[in-house]
Coordinates of C-alpha atoms and ligand atoms in Angstrom, one line a residue:
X1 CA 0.0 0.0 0.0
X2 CA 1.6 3.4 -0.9
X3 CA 1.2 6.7 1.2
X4 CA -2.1 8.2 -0.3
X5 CA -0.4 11.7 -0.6
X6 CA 2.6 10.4 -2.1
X7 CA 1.3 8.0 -4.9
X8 CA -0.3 10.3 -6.4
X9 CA 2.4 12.7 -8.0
X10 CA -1.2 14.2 -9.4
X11 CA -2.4 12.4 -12.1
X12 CA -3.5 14.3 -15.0
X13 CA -6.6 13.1 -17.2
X14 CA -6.7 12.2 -20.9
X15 CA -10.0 13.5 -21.9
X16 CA -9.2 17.1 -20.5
X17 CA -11.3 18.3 -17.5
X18 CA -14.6 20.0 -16.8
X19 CA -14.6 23.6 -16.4
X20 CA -15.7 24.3 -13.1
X21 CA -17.3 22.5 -9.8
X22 CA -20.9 24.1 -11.0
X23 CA -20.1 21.9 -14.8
X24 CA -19.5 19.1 -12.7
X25 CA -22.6 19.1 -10.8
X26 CA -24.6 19.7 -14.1
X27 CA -22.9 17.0 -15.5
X28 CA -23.6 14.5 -12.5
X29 CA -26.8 15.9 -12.6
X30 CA -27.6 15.7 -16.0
X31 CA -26.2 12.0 -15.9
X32 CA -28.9 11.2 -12.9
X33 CA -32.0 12.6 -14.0
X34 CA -33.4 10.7 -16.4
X35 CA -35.6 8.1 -17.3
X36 CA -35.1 6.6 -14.2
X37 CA -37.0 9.3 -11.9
X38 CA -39.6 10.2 -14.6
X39 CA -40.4 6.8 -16.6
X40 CA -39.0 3.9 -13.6
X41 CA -39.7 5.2 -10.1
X42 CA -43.3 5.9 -11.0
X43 CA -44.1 2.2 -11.9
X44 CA -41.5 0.4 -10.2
X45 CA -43.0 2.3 -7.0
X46 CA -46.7 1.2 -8.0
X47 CA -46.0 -2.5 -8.8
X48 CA -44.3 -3.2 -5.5
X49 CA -47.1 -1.5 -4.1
X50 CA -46.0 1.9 -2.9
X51 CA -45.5 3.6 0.6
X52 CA -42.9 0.8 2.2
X53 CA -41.4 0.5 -1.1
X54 CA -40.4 4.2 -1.1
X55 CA -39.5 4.3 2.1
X56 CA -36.5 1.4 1.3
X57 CA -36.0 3.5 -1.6
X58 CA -35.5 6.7 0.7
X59 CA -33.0 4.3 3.1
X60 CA -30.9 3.1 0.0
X61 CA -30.7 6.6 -1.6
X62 CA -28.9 8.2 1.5
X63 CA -27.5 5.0 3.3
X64 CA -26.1 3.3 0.4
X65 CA -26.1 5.2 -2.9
X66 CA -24.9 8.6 -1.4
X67 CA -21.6 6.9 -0.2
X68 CA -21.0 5.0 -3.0
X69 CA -21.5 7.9 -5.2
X70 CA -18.6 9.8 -3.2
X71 CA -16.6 6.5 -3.7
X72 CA -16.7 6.5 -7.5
X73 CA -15.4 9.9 -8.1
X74 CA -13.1 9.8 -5.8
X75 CA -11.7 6.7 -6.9
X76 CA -12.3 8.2 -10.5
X77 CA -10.5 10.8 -9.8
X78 CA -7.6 9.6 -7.6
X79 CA -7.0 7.0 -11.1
X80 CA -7.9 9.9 -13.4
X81 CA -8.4 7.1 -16.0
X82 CA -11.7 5.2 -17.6
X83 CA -13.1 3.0 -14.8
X84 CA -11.2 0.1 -15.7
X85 CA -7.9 1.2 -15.9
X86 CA -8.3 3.3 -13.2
X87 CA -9.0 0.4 -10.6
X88 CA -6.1 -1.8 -11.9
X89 CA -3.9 0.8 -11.3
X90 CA -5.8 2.0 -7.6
X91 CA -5.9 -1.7 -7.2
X92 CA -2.3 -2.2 -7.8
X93 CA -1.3 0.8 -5.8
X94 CA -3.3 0.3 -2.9
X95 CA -3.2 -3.5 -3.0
X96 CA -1.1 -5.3 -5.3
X97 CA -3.7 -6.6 -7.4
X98 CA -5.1 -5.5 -10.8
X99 CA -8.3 -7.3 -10.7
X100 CA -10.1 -5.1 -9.4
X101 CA -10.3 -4.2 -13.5
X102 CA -12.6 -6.8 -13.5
X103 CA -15.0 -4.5 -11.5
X104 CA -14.9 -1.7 -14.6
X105 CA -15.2 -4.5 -17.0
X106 CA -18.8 -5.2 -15.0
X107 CA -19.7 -1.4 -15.3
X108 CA -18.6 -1.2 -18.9
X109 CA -21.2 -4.7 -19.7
X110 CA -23.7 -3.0 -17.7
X111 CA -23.3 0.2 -19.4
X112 CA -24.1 -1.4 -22.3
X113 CA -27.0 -3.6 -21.3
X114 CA -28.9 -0.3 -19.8
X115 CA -28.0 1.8 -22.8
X116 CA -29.9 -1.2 -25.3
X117 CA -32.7 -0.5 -23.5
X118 CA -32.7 3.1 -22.5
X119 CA -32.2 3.6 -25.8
X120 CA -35.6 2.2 -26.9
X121 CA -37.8 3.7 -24.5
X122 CA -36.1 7.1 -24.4
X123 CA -37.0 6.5 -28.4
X124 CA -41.0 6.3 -27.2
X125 CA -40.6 9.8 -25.4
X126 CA -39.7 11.0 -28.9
X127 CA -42.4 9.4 -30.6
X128 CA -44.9 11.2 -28.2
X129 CA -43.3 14.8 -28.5
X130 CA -44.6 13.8 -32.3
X131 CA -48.2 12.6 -30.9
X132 CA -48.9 15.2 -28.6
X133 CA -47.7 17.6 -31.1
X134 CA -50.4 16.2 -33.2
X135 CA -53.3 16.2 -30.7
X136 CA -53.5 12.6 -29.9
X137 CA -54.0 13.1 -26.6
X138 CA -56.9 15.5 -26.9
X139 CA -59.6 13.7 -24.7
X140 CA -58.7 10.7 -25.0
X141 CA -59.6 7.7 -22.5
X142 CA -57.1 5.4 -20.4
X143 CA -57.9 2.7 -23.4
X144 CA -57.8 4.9 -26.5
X145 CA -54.4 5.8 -24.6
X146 CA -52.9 2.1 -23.9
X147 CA -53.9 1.1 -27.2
X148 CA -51.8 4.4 -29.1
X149 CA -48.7 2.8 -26.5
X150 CA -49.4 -0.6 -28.0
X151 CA -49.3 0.4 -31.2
X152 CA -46.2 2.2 -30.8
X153 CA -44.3 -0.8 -29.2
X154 CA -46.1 -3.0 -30.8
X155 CA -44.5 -2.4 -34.3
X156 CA -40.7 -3.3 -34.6
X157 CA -40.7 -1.0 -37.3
X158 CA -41.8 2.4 -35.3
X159 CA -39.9 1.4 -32.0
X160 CA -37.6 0.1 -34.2
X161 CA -37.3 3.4 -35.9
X162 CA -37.1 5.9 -32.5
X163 CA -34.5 3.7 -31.1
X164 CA -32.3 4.2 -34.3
X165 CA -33.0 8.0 -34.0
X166 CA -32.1 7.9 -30.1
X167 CA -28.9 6.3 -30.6
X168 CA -27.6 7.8 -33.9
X169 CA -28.6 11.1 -32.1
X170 CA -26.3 9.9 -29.1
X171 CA -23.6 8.6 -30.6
X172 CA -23.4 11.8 -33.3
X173 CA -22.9 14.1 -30.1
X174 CA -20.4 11.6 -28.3
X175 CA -18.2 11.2 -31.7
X176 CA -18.6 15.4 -32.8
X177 CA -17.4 15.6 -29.3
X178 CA -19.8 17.8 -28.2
X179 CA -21.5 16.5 -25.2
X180 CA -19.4 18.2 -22.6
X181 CA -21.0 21.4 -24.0
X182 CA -24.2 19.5 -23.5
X183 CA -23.9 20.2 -19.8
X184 CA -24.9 23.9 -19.5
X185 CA -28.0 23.3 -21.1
X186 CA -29.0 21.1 -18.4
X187 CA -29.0 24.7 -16.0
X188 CA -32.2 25.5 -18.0
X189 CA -33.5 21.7 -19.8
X190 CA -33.4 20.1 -15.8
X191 CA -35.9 23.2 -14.0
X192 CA -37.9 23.4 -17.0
X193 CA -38.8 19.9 -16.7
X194 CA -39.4 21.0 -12.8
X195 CA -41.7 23.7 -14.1
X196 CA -43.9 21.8 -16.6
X197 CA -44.2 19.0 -13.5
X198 CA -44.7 21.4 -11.0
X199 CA -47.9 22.3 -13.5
X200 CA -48.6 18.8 -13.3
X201 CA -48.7 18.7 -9.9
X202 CA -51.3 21.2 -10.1
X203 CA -53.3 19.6 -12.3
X204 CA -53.0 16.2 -10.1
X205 CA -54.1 18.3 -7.2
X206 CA -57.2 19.2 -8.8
X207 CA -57.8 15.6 -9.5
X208 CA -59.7 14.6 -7.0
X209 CA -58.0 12.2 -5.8
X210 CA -54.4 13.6 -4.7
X211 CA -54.7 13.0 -1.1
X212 CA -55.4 9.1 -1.9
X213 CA -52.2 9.5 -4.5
X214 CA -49.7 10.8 -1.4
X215 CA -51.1 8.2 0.9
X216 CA -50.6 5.4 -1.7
X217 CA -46.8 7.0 -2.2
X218 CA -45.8 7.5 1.6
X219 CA -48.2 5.4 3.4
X220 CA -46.0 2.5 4.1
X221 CA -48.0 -0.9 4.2
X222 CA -45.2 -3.6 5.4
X223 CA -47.1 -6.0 4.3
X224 CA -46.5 -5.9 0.9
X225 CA -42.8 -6.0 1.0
X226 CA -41.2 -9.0 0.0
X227 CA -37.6 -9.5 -0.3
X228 CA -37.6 -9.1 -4.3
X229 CA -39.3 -5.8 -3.6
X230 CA -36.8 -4.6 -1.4
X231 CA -34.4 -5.9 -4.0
X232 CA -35.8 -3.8 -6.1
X233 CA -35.8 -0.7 -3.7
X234 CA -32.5 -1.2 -3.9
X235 CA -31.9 -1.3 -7.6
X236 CA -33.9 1.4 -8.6
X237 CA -31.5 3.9 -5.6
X238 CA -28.9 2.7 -8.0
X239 CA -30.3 3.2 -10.9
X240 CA -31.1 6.2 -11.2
X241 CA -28.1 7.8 -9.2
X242 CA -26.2 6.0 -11.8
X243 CA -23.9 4.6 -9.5
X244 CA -22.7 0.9 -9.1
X245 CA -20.9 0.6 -13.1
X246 CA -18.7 3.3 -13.4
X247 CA -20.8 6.5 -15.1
X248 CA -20.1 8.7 -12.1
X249 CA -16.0 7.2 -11.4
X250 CA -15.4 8.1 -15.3
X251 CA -16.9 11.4 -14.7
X252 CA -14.7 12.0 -12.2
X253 CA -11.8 11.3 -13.7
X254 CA -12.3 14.8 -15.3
X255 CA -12.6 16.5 -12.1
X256 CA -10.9 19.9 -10.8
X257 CA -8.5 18.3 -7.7
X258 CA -10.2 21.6 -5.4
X259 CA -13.7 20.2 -5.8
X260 CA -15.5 19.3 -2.9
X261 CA -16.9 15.8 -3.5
X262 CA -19.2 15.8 -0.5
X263 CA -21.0 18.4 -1.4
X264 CA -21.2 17.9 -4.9
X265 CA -22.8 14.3 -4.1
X266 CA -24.9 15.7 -1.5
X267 CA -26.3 18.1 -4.1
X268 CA -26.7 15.4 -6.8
X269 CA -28.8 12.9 -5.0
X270 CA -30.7 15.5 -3.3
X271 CA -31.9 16.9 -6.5
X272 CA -32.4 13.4 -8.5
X273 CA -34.6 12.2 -5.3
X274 CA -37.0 15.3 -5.2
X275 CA -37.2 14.9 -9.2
X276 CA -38.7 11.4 -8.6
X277 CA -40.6 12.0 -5.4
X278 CA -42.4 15.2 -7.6
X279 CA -42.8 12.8 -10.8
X280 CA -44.9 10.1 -8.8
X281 CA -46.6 13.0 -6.8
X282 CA -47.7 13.7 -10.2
X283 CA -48.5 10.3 -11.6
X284 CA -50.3 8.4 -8.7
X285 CA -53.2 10.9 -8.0
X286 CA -53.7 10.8 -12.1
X287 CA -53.7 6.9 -12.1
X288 CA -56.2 6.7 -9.2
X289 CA -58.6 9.5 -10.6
X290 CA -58.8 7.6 -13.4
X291 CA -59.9 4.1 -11.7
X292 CA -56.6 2.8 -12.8
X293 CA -54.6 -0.1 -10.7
X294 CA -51.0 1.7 -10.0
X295 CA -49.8 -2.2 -8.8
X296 CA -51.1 -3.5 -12.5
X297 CA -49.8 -0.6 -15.0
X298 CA -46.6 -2.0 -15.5
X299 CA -43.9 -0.3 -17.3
X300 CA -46.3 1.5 -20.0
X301 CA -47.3 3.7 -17.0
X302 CA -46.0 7.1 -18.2
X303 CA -47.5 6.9 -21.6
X304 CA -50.8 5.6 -20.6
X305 CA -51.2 8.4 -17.7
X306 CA -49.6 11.9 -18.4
X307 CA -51.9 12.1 -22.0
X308 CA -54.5 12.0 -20.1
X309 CA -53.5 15.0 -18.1
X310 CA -52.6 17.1 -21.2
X311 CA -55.0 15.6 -23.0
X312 CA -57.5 17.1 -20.5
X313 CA -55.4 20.5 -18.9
X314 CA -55.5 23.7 -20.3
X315 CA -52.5 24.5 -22.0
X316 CA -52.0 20.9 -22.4
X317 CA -50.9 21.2 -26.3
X318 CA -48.0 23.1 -25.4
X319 CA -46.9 21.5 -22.2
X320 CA -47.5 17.9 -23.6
X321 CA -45.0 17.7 -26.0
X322 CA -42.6 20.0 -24.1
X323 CA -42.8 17.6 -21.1
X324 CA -41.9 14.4 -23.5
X325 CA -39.0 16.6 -25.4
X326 CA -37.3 17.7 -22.1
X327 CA -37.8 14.1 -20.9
X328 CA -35.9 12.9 -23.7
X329 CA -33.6 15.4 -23.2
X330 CA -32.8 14.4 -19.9
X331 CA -32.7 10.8 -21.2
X332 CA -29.8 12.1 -23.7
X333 CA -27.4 13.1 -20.8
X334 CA -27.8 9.6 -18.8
X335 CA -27.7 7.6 -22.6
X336 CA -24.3 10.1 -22.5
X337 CA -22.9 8.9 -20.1
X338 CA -23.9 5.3 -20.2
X339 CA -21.8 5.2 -22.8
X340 CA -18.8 7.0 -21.3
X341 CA -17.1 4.6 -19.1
X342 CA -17.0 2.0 -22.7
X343 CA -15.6 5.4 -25.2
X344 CA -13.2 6.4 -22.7
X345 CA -11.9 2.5 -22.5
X346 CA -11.7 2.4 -26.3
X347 CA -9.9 5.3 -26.8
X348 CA -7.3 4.7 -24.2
X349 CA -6.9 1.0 -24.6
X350 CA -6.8 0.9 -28.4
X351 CA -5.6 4.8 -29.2
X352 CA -8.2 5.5 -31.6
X353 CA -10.8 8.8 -31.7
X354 CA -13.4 9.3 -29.6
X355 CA -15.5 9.4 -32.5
X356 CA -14.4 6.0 -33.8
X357 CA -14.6 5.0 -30.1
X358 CA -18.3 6.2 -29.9
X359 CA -19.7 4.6 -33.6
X360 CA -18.1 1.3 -32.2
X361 CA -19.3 1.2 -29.1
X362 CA -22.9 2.4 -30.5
X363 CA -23.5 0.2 -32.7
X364 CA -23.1 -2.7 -30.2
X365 CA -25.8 -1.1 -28.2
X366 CA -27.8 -0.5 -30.7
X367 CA -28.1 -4.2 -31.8
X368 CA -28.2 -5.2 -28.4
X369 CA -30.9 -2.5 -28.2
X370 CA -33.4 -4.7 -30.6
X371 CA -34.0 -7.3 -27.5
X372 CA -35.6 -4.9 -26.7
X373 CA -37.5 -3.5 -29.3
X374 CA -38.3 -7.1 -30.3
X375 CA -39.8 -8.2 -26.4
X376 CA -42.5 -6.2 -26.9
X377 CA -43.6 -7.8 -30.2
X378 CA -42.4 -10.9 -32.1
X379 CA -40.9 -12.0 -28.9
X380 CA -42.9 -10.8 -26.4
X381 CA -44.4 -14.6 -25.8
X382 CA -40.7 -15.4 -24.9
X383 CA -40.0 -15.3 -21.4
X384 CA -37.7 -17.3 -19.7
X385 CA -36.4 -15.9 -16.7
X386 CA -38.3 -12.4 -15.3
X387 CA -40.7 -12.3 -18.4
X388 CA -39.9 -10.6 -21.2
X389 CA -36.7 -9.8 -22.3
X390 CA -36.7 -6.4 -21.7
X391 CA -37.5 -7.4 -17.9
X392 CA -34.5 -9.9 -17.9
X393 CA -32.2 -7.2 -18.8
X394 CA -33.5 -4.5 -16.4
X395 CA -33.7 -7.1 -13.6
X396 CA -30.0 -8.3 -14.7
X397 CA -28.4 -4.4 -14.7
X398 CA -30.3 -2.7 -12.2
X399 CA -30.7 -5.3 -9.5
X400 CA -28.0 -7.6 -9.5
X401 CA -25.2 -5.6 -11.6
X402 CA -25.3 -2.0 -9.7
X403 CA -25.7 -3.3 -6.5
X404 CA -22.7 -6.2 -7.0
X405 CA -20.6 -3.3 -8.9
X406 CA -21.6 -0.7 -5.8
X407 CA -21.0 -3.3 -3.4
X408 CA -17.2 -4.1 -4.8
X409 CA -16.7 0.0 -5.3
X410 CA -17.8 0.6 -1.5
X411 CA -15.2 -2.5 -0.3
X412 CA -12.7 -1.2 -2.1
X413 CA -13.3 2.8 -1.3
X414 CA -13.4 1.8 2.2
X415 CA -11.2 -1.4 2.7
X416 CA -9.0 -1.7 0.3
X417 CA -7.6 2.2 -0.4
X418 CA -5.4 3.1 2.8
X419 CA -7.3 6.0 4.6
X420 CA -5.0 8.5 3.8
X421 CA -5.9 7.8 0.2
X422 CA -9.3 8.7 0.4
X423 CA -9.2 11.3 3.4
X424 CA -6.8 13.3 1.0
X425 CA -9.3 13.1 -2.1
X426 CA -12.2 13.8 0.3
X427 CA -9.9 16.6 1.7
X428 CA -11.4 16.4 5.0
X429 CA -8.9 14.7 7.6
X430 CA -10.7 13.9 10.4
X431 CA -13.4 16.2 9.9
X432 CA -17.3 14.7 10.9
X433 CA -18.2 14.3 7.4
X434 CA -15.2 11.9 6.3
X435 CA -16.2 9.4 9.3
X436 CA -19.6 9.8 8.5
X437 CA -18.7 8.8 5.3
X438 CA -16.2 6.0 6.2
X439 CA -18.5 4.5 8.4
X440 CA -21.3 4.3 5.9
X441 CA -18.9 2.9 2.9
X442 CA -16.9 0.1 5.4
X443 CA -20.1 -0.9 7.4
X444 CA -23.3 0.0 6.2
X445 CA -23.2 0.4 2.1
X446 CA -22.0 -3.6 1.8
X447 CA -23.7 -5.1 4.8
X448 CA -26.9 -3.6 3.1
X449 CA -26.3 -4.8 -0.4
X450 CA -25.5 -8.2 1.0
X451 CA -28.3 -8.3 3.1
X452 CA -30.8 -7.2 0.7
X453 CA -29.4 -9.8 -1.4
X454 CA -29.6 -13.1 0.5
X455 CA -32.9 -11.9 1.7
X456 CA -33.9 -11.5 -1.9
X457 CA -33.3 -15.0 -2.5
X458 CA -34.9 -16.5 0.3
X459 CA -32.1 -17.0 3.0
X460 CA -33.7 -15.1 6.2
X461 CA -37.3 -16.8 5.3
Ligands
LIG1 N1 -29.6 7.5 -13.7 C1 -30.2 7.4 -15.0 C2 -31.7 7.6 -14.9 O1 -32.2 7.7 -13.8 C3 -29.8 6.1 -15.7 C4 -28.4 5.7 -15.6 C5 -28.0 4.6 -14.9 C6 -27.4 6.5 -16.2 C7 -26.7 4.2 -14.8 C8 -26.1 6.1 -16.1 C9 -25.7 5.0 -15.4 O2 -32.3 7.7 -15.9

């Protein structure tokens, strides 16, 4: 183990660096705000039944995904290198042992994986900037509105054709190199999807049945939690921090050395968390005042429920497609950097441009992507494991991938690196907030993750 403040004559990173602490936080910010608080929580939330669920949802957030979100960029920074270079060489430096690389090479398959898919339904949010834009939703009923969502993603060819758009729209801004500039737009792209939900929560308030929406959200009913649920709690805190495969360590390989890291976590997961808590403040009330099931609507829940709010709210032509074009907006800067920790491996394992870098990578997603595209239609009879495909690969990534990948990032942040090491890149000596943090990385993060995880196949029953 080498003297943290010695080892690292500072490194210096490849890719250049971003400009400031606030581009940083946008950037973070932009890479955890996505689909995951708009399109996932909502649904995941309703089918394992609400209140308890978002209460273990709450618990993971702070407990486990804060930490291991400070873990990743400072281990991304201390390396300074895409994720898996940068923990063979932390893992040689601290340790003696390059496999921790083997950790990166799980966030750069799961980075992947979730890209296929994001891909595709960030491609629906496009589809219905085009329908709202063309008065589909105008007073339409929950059915007339399930059967438009079938029709989309019922038809390899349309969902077939948004997912192309998505990811040739990516990859264009990762190869031209432009998706660092991408971040300032998230100051204004991120609170005017706050606005246009905040509107939304208006409406929902109106609904009639808002006060039965909260209660469903943050009325806990133990009863329905089951170990897989919990499991899922758990995945979705990961998910949509985008911690547990390298996003966030790759990211802060391009960080400033003076940046606090505390408080630009802090100020990342506090933001994604309200962004989620609003979007199912918004949905649940609209599902129940519309005598719909919020346990049965299943991952189509977005696109069956918000048309029926613009479809139905004054000024609901302009804010409906505005709402799906700033969602897939905000579904461009995660699908960004889902793919970073994979470009910044090709570039610096093979030496070739980012832009080569970004078509090859791409295009492996974007055949991966037709699973997919294909689950919901020719092969949606095909179920072997969760059900379709699509729910194989969302169960693989989000529940057993991130967690594993946050697990072995936590152990490693708060085991393996000598505490000088990480006291130096969290710059705070002995100071409350480093044991705070220390504690929650070395004890609570793993013994969490592995707890959720034997309960979630049976062990404590
Ligand atoms: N956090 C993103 C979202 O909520 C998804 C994501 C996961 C992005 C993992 C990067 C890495 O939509």
């Amino acid at each position: 183990m080498t003297d943290g403040t010695s080892g690292g004559e500072r490194r210096t990173s490849l890719h250049g660096f971003w400009s400031s602490r606030f581009t940083f936080i946008l950037a973070v910010t932009g890479a955890a705000v996505g689909l995951g608080n708009i399109w996932k929580f909502p649904y995941i939330a309703g089918q394992n039944g609400g209140g308890a669920f978002v209460l273990v949802y709450l618990l993971c957030v702070f407990g486990i995904g804060l930490p291991i979100m400070m873990s990743e960029i400072l281990i991304g920074r201390r390396g300074r290198r895409n994720p898996i270079a940068t923990m063979q060489l932390l893992g040689e430096e601290e340790s003696g042992s390059r496999a921790w690389g083997l950790v990166g090479v799980m966030g750069v398959m799961g980075g992947f994986l979730i890209l296929s898919y994001y891909s595709v339904i960030a491609g629906w949010t496009m589809a219905y900037v085009v329908k709202a834009l063309s008065g589909a939703f105008a007073g339409a009923s929950p059915e007339a509105l399930s059967d438009q969502l079938d029709g989309l993603r019922g038809s390899v060819l349309q969902s077939g054709f948004w997912h192309t758009l998505f990811m040739g729209i990516t990859v264009s801004l990762v190869a031209l190199g432009v998706e660092r500039g991408l971040e300032r737009a998230v100051t204004f792209m991120v609170p005017a999807l706050v606005v246009i939900m905040l509107i939304l929560l208006g409406y929902s308030v109106t609904s009639g049945q808002f006060g039965a929406g909260l209660e469903f959200m943050f009325q806990p009913d133990f009863s329905r939690l089951t170990g897989d649920s919990i499991l899922a709690a758990m995945g979705q805190a990961f998910f949509t921090l985008s911690v547990g495969m390298g996003s966030v360590m790759a990211y802060g390989a391009y960080l400033p050395q003076e940046t606090s890291i505390t408080r630009t976590s802090i100020a990342v997961v506090s933001a994604d968390t309200a962004i989620a808590i609003l979007a199912g403040m918004v949905i649940f009330p609209i599902i129940l005042s519309n005598g719909l099931d919020p346990t049965q609507a299943g991952m189509g829940l977005i696109f069956k429920t918000l048309p029926l709010a613009f479809g139905t709210m004054t000024g609901g032509v302009v804010f409906g497609p505005l709402f799906f074009l700033l969602l897939g907006f905000a579904a461009l800067t995660s699908a960004i950097s889902l793919m970073e920790p994979a470009v910044a491996w090709v570039v610096e394992r093979w030496h070739i441009s980012r832009a080569s870098a970004a078509i090859t990578v791409g295009s492996v997603v974007y055949i991966l992507g037709f699973a997919t595209v294909l689950s919901f239609n020719v092969l949606s009879g095909f179920t072997f494991w969760q059900g379709t495909l699509f729910a194989d690969i969302d169960y693989l990534t989000a529940n057993i991938m991130l967690p594993l990948g946050g697990l072995f990032i936590t152990v490693f942040a708060g085991w393996v690196m000598c505490r000088n090491s990480t006291a130096d890149e969290l710059d705070e000596h002995a100071g409350p907030t480093y044991r705070i943090w220390r504690f929650l990385a070395q004890y609570i993060a793993p013994a969490a993750v592995v707890v959720v995880f034997l309960n979630s196949i049976g062990v404590f029953d």
